[in-house]
Amino acid sequence: MRAGMSALILEDNAQMQFLLTEILRDLRVSRISTAATVNEAKERCQYGGYGFALVDVGLGDENGLDFVRHVRADSAHPAHRMPMIVVSGQANRATIERARDAGADWFMAKPIRTADLVDRLKRMFADPFPEARTRAALPPQSPDDTHEID
């Protein structure tokens, strides 16, 4: 990881928050903030710039994709260009398409494996301007695969 990298984790499950935080610490991410609700995530992004965000889809009564839409809809938002990886236990085509349509850069199916997250982050930072990519057809559905949302 790049020196000084920071991350936001939007996840309401305390165990998953802990797991993702530990993985990112092992990857030497220097600043990791967590949020359990969409409103908490919005507040954290108002002042602190993050290198990327991990956003869970299912947040109790909320949907993490609402956060993605909120950030992407406002070109003046401080986190508008922040790369976002959407994570979900529902790795079906409809969920992946909703993540893509909300403005997510990548999708990963839970459970998250450290090696897969490392690979995803390396690939994500090799392409520093994901919003400039042309969106193409989704790859064939694979239940244990991660997906680039182009």
Backbone as a chain_set.jsonl record, in Angstrom:
{"seq": "MRAGMSALILEDNAQMQFLLTEILRDLRVSRISTAATVNEAKERCQYGGYGFALVDVGLGDENGLDFVRHVRADSAHPAHRMPMIVVSGQANRATIERARDAGADWFMAKPIRTADLVDRLKRMFADPFPEARTRAALPPQSPDDTHEID", "coords": {"N": [[0.844, -1.179, 0.0], [0.327, 2.318, -0.482], [2.29, 4.788, 1.192], [0.884, 6.403, 3.99], [-1.756, 5.913, 3.312], [-5.31, 5.97, 3.583], [-8.475, 4.748, 4.808], [-12.019, 4.244, 4.609], [-14.453, 2.385, 6.228], [-17.593, 1.233, 5.704], [-19.722, -0.458, 7.422], [-22.02, -2.368, 9.203], [-21.879, -4.582, 10.829], [-20.212, -5.581, 13.64], [-18.215, -7.569, 13.916], [-17.394, -7.984, 11.254], [-16.508, -5.398, 10.682], [-14.296, -5.316, 12.41], [-12.716, -7.409, 11.32], [-12.19, -6.453, 8.678], [-10.856, -4.087, 9.34], [-8.567, -5.122, 10.63], [-7.374, -6.527, 8.496], [-6.757, -4.375, 6.8], [-4.999, -2.969, 8.461], [-2.9, -4.816, 8.563], [-2.08, -4.493, 5.986], [-0.847, -2.148, 6.134], [-2.319, 0.227, 6.059], [-2.659, 3.462, 7.062], [-4.569, 5.121, 8.33], [-7.685, 4.339, 9.444], [-11.073, 4.554, 9.327], [-14.242, 3.809, 10.707], [-17.708, 3.27, 10.038], [-21.061, 2.727, 10.926], [-23.454, 3.374, 9.87], [-25.153, 4.965, 7.099], [-25.392, 7.732, 7.439], [-23.338, 8.231, 9.338], [-21.107, 7.607, 7.756], [-21.343, 9.564, 5.767], [-20.873, 11.869, 7.319], [-18.193, 11.443, 8.143], [-16.864, 11.657, 5.727], [-17.097, 14.302, 5.042], [-15.031, 15.88, 6.014], [-12.586, 14.493, 6.187], [-10.269, 13.264, 3.92], [-10.241, 10.246, 2.173], [-8.395, 7.451, 0.987], [-9.685, 5.317, -0.135], [-12.812, 3.472, -0.013], [-14.543, 0.87, 1.691], [-17.585, -0.529, 1.259], [-20.423, -1.845, 2.621], [-23.346, -3.456, 1.379], [-25.822, -4.263, 2.649], [-27.142, -2.818, 5.434], [-28.612, -3.245, 7.949], [-31.527, -1.553, 8.274], [-30.796, 0.135, 6.292], [-29.123, 0.945, 3.164], [-26.013, 0.475, 1.805], [-25.475, 1.34, -0.753], [-26.841, 3.679, -1.032], [-25.17, 5.517, 0.165], [-23.013, 5.468, -1.646], [-24.291, 6.468, -3.962], [-24.977, 9.039, -3.01], [-22.448, 10.277, -2.641], [-21.365, 10.137, -5.247], [-23.202, 11.649, -6.694], [-22.781, 14.352, -6.287], [-20.619, 16.467, -7.61], [-18.991, 18.239, -6.318], [-18.553, 17.171, -3.884], [-16.36, 16.256, -1.221], [-15.453, 13.607, -1.341], [-16.016, 12.697, -3.836], [-14.476, 11.554, -5.953], [-13.363, 9.396, -4.722], [-12.2, 6.09, -4.685], [-14.385, 3.3, -4.526], [-15.158, 0.243, -3.076], [-17.622, -2.037, -3.187], [-19.048, -4.327, -0.976], [-20.661, -7.447, -0.45], [-22.761, -10.046, 0.79], [-24.503, -11.022, -0.948], [-23.919, -12.036, -3.857], [-25.035, -11.782, -6.465], [-26.099, -11.248, -9.859], [-27.943, -9.084, -10.031], [-27.407, -7.564, -7.704], [-24.751, -6.84, -8.151], [-25.085, -5.296, -10.468], [-26.675, -3.217, -9.424], [-24.816, -2.063, -7.694], [-22.891, -1.182, -9.515], [-24.463, 0.65, -10.982], [-24.969, 2.523, -9.013], [-22.559, 3.742, -8.776], [-20.276, 2.524, -7.864], [-16.879, 1.383, -7.889], [-15.778, -1.131, -7.778], [-16.688, -4.531, -7.001], [-16.997, -6.874, -4.398], [-17.463, -10.149, -3.252], [-18.694, -11.386, -0.159], [-17.586, -14.086, 1.873], [-14.785, -11.972, 2.582], [-11.589, -12.49, 1.423], [-8.237, -12.117, 2.472], [-6.141, -12.177, 0.527], [-7.6, -11.725, -1.819], [-8.578, -9.137, -1.373], [-6.18, -7.7, -1.247], [-5.275, -8.086, -3.884], [-7.373, -6.794, -5.259], [-7.113, -4.125, -4.327], [-4.547, -3.491, -5.297], [-5.011, -3.643, -8.066], [-6.972, -1.693, -8.286], [-5.62, 0.693, -7.604], [-3.811, 0.779, -9.623], [-5.238, 1.79, -11.651], [-5.962, 4.816, -11.491], [-8.113, 6.501, -12.061], [-11.007, 5.6, -11.973], [-13.601, 6.473, -12.662], [-13.379, 7.387, -15.188], [-13.285, 5.256, -16.832], [-14.703, 3.286, -19.427], [-17.885, 1.967, -19.139], [-18.588, -1.388, -19.405], [-20.033, -4.545, -20.388], [-21.045, -6.658, -17.704], [-18.973, -9.176, -16.192], [-19.345, -12.767, -16.613], [-21.493, -14.287, -14.203], [-20.121, -15.378, -11.16], [-20.086, -17.117, -8.258], [-18.043, -17.038, -6.267], [-16.266, -15.118, -6.978], [-14.561, -11.989, -7.519], [-15.516, -8.819, -8.788], [-14.767, -6.522, -11.309], [-16.148, -3.437, -11.874], [-16.965, -2.239, -14.717]], "CA": [[0.0, 0.0, 0.0], [1.047, 3.586, -0.479], [2.509, 5.386, 2.507], [-0.119, 7.376, 4.373], [-3.066, 5.578, 2.772], [-6.398, 5.953, 4.557], [-9.655, 4.041, 4.319], [-13.282, 4.298, 5.319], [-15.21, 1.135, 6.172], [-19.008, 1.371, 6.045], [-20.144, -1.835, 7.743], [-22.734, -2.335, 10.483], [-21.57, -5.773, 11.617], [-18.989, -5.307, 14.396], [-17.182, -8.571, 13.609], [-16.869, -7.71, 9.916], [-15.723, -4.168, 10.819], [-13.023, -5.689, 13.024], [-11.951, -8.195, 10.349], [-11.703, -5.57, 7.614], [-9.867, -3.192, 9.945], [-7.328, -5.883, 10.836], [-6.773, -6.771, 7.181], [-6.167, -3.115, 6.327], [-3.812, -2.687, 9.302], [-1.836, -5.698, 8.077], [-1.629, -3.929, 4.711], [-0.208, -0.886, 6.505], [-3.161, 1.403, 5.863], [-2.302, 4.217, 8.255], [-5.74, 5.689, 9.003], [-8.876, 3.567, 9.118], [-12.27, 5.009, 10.023], [-15.383, 2.931, 10.492], [-19.042, 3.826, 10.194], [-22.074, 1.668, 10.916], [-24.641, 3.866, 9.169], [-24.908, 5.848, 5.963], [-25.17, 9.089, 7.957], [-21.984, 8.301, 9.906], [-20.152, 7.628, 6.641], [-21.43, 10.896, 5.154], [-20.192, 12.808, 8.213], [-16.747, 11.224, 8.105], [-16.333, 12.078, 4.426], [-17.187, 15.753, 4.878], [-13.812, 16.571, 6.434], [-11.371, 13.728, 5.991], [-10.114, 12.595, 2.642], [-9.868, 8.839, 2.275], [-7.851, 6.895, -0.243], [-10.704, 4.428, -0.689], [-13.835, 3.044, 0.936], [-15.177, -0.445, 1.592], [-18.975, -0.209, 1.564], [-21.331, -2.985, 2.65], [-24.66, -3.145, 0.825], [-26.881, -4.42, 3.64], [-26.831, -2.174, 6.709], [-29.852, -3.245, 8.723], [-32.611, -0.926, 7.519], [-30.222, 1.029, 5.292], [-28.432, 0.334, 2.048], [-24.751, 1.164, 1.552], [-25.469, 1.947, -2.086], [-27.319, 5.058, -0.871], [-23.964, 6.311, 0.426], [-22.282, 5.572, -2.915], [-25.054, 7.402, -4.807], [-24.852, 10.382, -2.424], [-21.107, 10.802, -2.923], [-21.17, 10.277, -6.687], [-24.147, 12.6, -7.284], [-22.335, 15.725, -6.068], [-19.233, 16.567, -8.091], [-18.234, 19.064, -5.377], [-18.386, 16.438, -2.626], [-14.938, 15.971, -0.987], [-15.119, 12.205, -1.639], [-16.627, 12.361, -5.133], [-13.582, 10.713, -6.768], [-12.804, 8.327, -3.888], [-12.528, 4.737, -5.141], [-15.246, 2.573, -3.607], [-15.369, -1.186, -3.273], [-18.848, -2.493, -2.543], [-18.976, -5.723, -0.542], [-21.979, -7.982, -0.119], [-22.952, -11.489, 0.835], [-25.385, -11.326, -2.076], [-23.086, -11.855, -5.05], [-25.791, -12.118, -7.665], [-26.001, -10.264, -10.935], [-28.74, -7.897, -9.72], [-26.679, -6.764, -6.704], [-23.576, -6.28, -8.826], [-25.559, -4.24, -11.355], [-27.081, -2.076, -8.593], [-23.578, -1.426, -7.221], [-22.341, -0.474, -10.681], [-25.325, 1.784, -11.309], [-24.838, 3.517, -7.945], [-21.288, 4.433, -8.978], [-19.154, 1.794, -7.266], [-15.784, 1.061, -8.799], [-15.506, -2.557, -7.708], [-17.589, -5.334, -6.175], [-16.395, -8.083, -3.842], [-18.399, -11.007, -2.529], [-18.304, -11.877, 1.161], [-16.58, -13.558, 2.795], [-13.619, -11.328, 1.976], [-10.301, -13.126, 1.723], [-7.162, -11.127, 2.468], [-5.446, -12.189, -0.764], [-8.469, -11.098, -2.817], [-8.607, -7.701, -1.121], [-4.876, -7.185, -1.675], [-5.3, -8.048, -5.349], [-8.321, -5.76, -5.674], [-6.531, -2.811, -4.065], [-3.454, -3.277, -6.26], [-5.612, -3.374, -9.383], [-7.704, -0.436, -8.216], [-4.702, 1.817, -7.62], [-3.129, 0.801, -10.916], [-6.144, 2.568, -12.497], [-6.335, 5.842, -10.524], [-9.287, 7.281, -12.444], [-12.014, 4.617, -12.365], [-14.799, 7.055, -13.247], [-13.126, 7.677, -16.593], [-13.361, 4.028, -17.608], [-15.947, 3.019, -20.122], [-18.615, 0.858, -18.532], [-18.849, -2.466, -20.361], [-20.89, -5.596, -19.841], [-20.531, -7.354, -16.527], [-18.449, -10.512, -16.474], [-20.287, -13.822, -16.237], [-21.651, -14.419, -12.763], [-19.357, -16.396, -10.499], [-20.419, -16.868, -6.862], [-16.917, -16.808, -5.379], [-15.337, -14.255, -7.676], [-14.71, -10.545, -7.342], [-15.857, -8.251, -10.09], [-14.483, -5.132, -11.631], [-17.351, -2.848, -12.447], [-16.588, -1.358, -15.825]], "C": [[0.889, 1.242, 0.0], [1.203, 4.112, 0.944], [1.425, 6.418, 2.78], [-1.518, 7.086, 3.861], [-4.1, 5.536, 3.888], [-7.624, 5.299, 3.932], [-10.847, 4.288, 5.213], [-13.97, 2.955, 5.136], [-16.633, 1.444, 6.611], [-19.565, -0.039, 6.182], [-20.818, -1.808, 9.105], [-22.453, -3.533, 11.372], [-20.216, -5.58, 12.305], [-17.877, -6.306, 14.089], [-16.565, -8.325, 12.24], [-16.062, -6.411, 9.922], [-14.337, -4.491, 11.356], [-12.144, -6.437, 12.026], [-11.367, -7.304, 9.255], [-10.647, -4.6, 8.139], [-8.528, -3.903, 10.131], [-6.621, -6.177, 9.514], [-6.079, -5.507, 6.695], [-4.961, -2.706, 7.162], [-2.637, -3.536, 8.851], [-1.258, -5.189, 6.76], [-0.988, -2.549, 4.888], [-1.007, 0.349, 6.084], [-3.057, 2.201, 7.157], [-3.499, 4.78, 9.021], [-6.975, 4.948, 8.515], [-10.017, 4.092, 9.971], [-13.392, 4.035, 9.716], [-16.671, 3.71, 10.724], [-20.021, 2.666, 10.101], [-23.337, 2.084, 10.176], [-24.224, 4.768, 8.009], [-24.631, 7.265, 6.467], [-23.792, 9.242, 8.585], [-20.941, 8.398, 8.799], [-20.16, 8.989, 5.951], [-20.691, 11.921, 6.003], [-18.682, 12.665, 8.129], [-16.128, 11.735, 6.797], [-16.387, 13.585, 4.208], [-15.863, 16.447, 5.141], [-12.532, 15.812, 6.12], [-11.346, 13.055, 4.642], [-9.645, 11.169, 2.867], [-9.348, 8.369, 0.928], [-8.825, 5.963, -0.934], [-11.704, 4.085, 0.404], [-14.262, 1.618, 0.627], [-16.603, -0.244, 2.091], [-19.823, -1.475, 1.488], [-22.681, -2.548, 2.089], [-25.717, -3.162, 1.926], [-26.474, -3.879, 4.993], [-28.091, -2.118, 7.561], [-30.977, -2.702, 7.866], [-32.104, -0.007, 6.416], [-29.526, 0.227, 4.197], [-27.169, 1.137, 1.777], [-24.677, 1.82, 0.191], [-26.026, 3.369, -2.05], [-26.143, 5.996, -0.596], [-23.187, 6.523, -0.869], [-22.978, 6.589, -3.824], [-24.892, 8.844, -4.322], [-23.513, 11.016, -2.798], [-20.917, 11.058, -4.411], [-22.046, 11.363, -7.31], [-23.662, 14.04, -7.215], [-20.872, 15.856, -6.467], [-18.37, 17.449, -7.186], [-17.993, 18.354, -4.047], [-16.906, 16.092, -2.441], [-14.527, 14.547, -1.35], [-15.634, 11.76, -3.003], [-15.78, 11.383, -5.958], [-12.964, 9.56, -5.975], [-13.187, 6.965, -4.464], [-13.349, 4.001, -4.081], [-15.402, 1.125, -4.04], [-16.621, -1.561, -2.498], [-18.672, -3.963, -2.202], [-20.371, -6.192, -0.147], [-21.934, -9.495, -0.067], [-23.861, -11.959, -0.289], [-24.623, -11.053, -3.372], [-23.827, -12.29, -6.3], [-25.715, -10.972, -8.663], [-26.754, -8.976, -10.607], [-28.021, -6.987, -8.721], [-25.466, -6.1, -7.331], [-23.994, -5.135, -9.744], [-26.008, -3.01, -10.567], [-25.852, -1.326, -8.071], [-22.951, -0.607, -8.346], [-23.147, 0.784, -10.968], [-25.267, 2.883, -10.257], [-23.543, 4.317, -8.083], [-20.091, 3.759, -8.333], [-18.112, 1.468, -8.327], [-15.542, -0.438, -8.889], [-16.553, -3.233, -6.836], [-16.814, -6.544, -5.683], [-17.45, -8.844, -3.057], [-17.82, -11.365, -1.17], [-18.389, -13.386, 1.141], [-15.367, -13.02, 2.034], [-12.368, -12.082, 2.4], [-9.209, -12.077, 1.569], [-6.482, -11.052, 1.108], [-6.281, -11.519, -1.848], [-8.524, -9.588, -2.634], [-7.289, -7.053, -1.53], [-4.838, -7.047, -3.19], [-6.199, -6.925, -5.845], [-7.737, -4.371, -5.476], [-5.385, -2.508, -5.028], [-4.002, -2.916, -7.63], [-6.315, -2.016, -9.395], [-6.745, 0.752, -8.31], [-3.818, 1.848, -8.859], [-3.938, 1.62, -11.913], [-6.696, 3.69, -11.626], [-7.569, 6.663, -10.876], [-10.414, 6.367, -12.899], [-13.24, 5.232, -13.011], [-14.622, 7.38, -14.72], [-13.214, 6.432, -17.469], [-14.707, 3.933, -18.306], [-16.616, 1.827, -19.469], [-18.958, -0.149, -19.637], [-19.75, -3.489, -19.688], [-20.227, -6.23, -18.625], [-19.963, -8.695, -16.928], [-19.501, -11.552, -16.117], [-20.323, -13.979, -14.722], [-20.859, -15.611, -12.244], [-19.516, -16.185, -9.003], [-19.231, -16.579, -5.957], [-15.876, -15.883, -5.979], [-15.551, -12.808, -7.263], [-14.899, -9.961, -8.727], [-15.402, -6.817, -10.193], [-15.748, -4.602, -12.279], [-16.901, -1.844, -13.481], [-17.808, -0.876, -16.545]], "O": [[2.043, 1.206, 0.427], [0.338, 3.898, 1.792], [1.086, 7.216, 1.906], [-2.394, 7.944, 3.968], [-3.8, 5.117, 5.005], [-7.797, 5.291, 2.713], [-10.709, 4.512, 6.416], [-14.06, 2.445, 4.019], [-16.862, 1.864, 7.745], [-19.841, -0.718, 5.193], [-20.254, -1.282, 10.065], [-22.764, -3.498, 12.563], [-19.194, -5.432, 11.636], [-16.71, -5.92, 14.011], [-15.351, -8.443, 12.076], [-15.04, -6.322, 9.243], [-13.329, -4.01, 10.837], [-10.957, -6.135, 11.899], [-10.179, -7.396, 8.945], [-9.658, -4.326, 7.458], [-7.477, -3.342, 9.822], [-5.397, -6.082, 9.432], [-4.941, -5.561, 6.229], [-3.999, -2.154, 6.627], [-1.51, -3.048, 8.762], [-0.089, -5.426, 6.455], [-0.638, -1.88, 3.916], [-0.429, 1.395, 5.789], [-3.338, 1.675, 8.234], [-3.442, 4.9, 10.245], [-7.272, 4.933, 7.321], [-9.938, 4.077, 11.199], [-13.486, 3.502, 8.611], [-16.716, 4.668, 11.495], [-19.84, 1.744, 9.306], [-24.194, 1.249, 9.887], [-23.098, 5.261, 7.952], [-23.723, 7.928, 5.966], [-23.138, 10.267, 8.393], [-20.0, 9.185, 8.895], [-19.105, 9.51, 5.59], [-19.959, 12.754, 5.469], [-17.967, 13.665, 8.051], [-14.986, 12.194, 6.787], [-15.772, 14.089, 3.268], [-15.591, 17.496, 4.556], [-11.505, 16.421, 5.819], [-12.288, 12.358, 4.264], [-8.745, 10.926, 3.671], [-9.795, 8.822, -0.126], [-8.807, 5.825, -2.157], [-11.482, 4.363, 1.582], [-14.334, 1.209, -0.532], [-16.804, 0.171, 3.232], [-19.932, -2.1, 0.434], [-23.111, -1.413, 2.297], [-26.43, -2.177, 2.114], [-25.567, -4.411, 5.633], [-28.582, -1.029, 7.86], [-31.346, -3.303, 6.857], [-32.903, 0.571, 5.679], [-29.365, -0.99, 4.29], [-27.238, 2.343, 1.544], [-23.903, 2.757, -0.005], [-25.725, 4.176, -2.93], [-26.125, 7.133, -1.069], [-22.751, 7.638, -1.156], [-22.327, 7.467, -4.389], [-24.695, 9.757, -5.124], [-23.466, 12.17, -3.224], [-20.366, 12.089, -4.796], [-21.683, 11.938, -8.336], [-24.094, 14.87, -8.015], [-19.985, 15.406, -5.742], [-17.143, 17.41, -7.28], [-17.302, 18.885, -3.177], [-16.254, 15.677, -3.399], [-13.355, 14.307, -1.641], [-15.681, 10.562, -3.286], [-16.325, 10.48, -6.592], [-12.129, 8.827, -6.504], [-14.366, 6.708, -4.708], [-13.045, 4.069, -2.89], [-15.727, 0.822, -5.188], [-16.665, -1.414, -1.277], [-18.208, -4.751, -3.026], [-21.159, -5.434, 0.417], [-21.169, -10.138, -0.786], [-23.973, -13.158, -0.548], [-24.687, -9.949, -3.912], [-23.311, -13.071, -7.1], [-25.309, -9.86, -8.323], [-26.252, -7.885, -10.879], [-28.029, -5.767, -8.882], [-25.187, -4.93, -7.07], [-23.32, -4.106, -9.789], [-25.755, -1.882, -10.989], [-25.85, -0.097, -8.013], [-22.533, 0.532, -8.136], [-22.58, 1.857, -11.172], [-25.492, 4.052, -10.571], [-23.438, 5.432, -7.573], [-19.011, 4.346, -8.259], [-18.429, 1.3, -9.505], [-15.152, -0.955, -9.937], [-17.222, -2.583, -6.033], [-16.069, -7.168, -6.439], [-18.226, -8.262, -2.3], [-16.623, -11.616, -1.036], [-19.23, -13.923, 0.42], [-14.983, -13.544, 0.988], [-12.122, -12.286, 3.589], [-9.247, -11.253, 0.656], [-6.271, -9.956, 0.59], [-5.738, -10.822, -2.705], [-8.518, -8.84, -3.611], [-7.29, -5.964, -2.104], [-4.42, -6.017, -3.718], [-5.824, -6.185, -6.755], [-7.85, -3.522, -6.361], [-5.269, -1.385, -5.52], [-3.514, -1.99, -8.278], [-6.262, -1.285, -10.385], [-7.028, 1.717, -9.021], [-3.146, 2.847, -9.114], [-3.395, 2.094, -12.911], [-7.785, 3.549, -11.069], [-8.026, 7.455, -10.052], [-10.752, 6.35, -14.082], [-13.875, 4.581, -13.84], [-15.601, 7.622, -15.426], [-13.218, 6.529, -18.696], [-15.716, 4.443, -17.819], [-15.984, 0.791, -19.267], [-19.54, 0.205, -20.662], [-20.173, -3.304, -18.547], [-19.002, -6.32, -18.541], [-20.419, -9.295, -17.901], [-20.449, -11.25, -15.393], [-19.306, -13.823, -14.047], [-20.913, -16.705, -12.806], [-19.106, -15.135, -8.508], [-19.412, -15.912, -4.938], [-14.728, -15.866, -5.535], [-16.598, -12.453, -6.722], [-14.483, -10.554, -9.722], [-15.619, -6.006, -9.292], [-16.34, -5.258, -13.136], [-16.503, -0.728, -13.149], [-17.697, -0.122, -17.512]]}, "num_chains": 1, "name": "protein.A"}
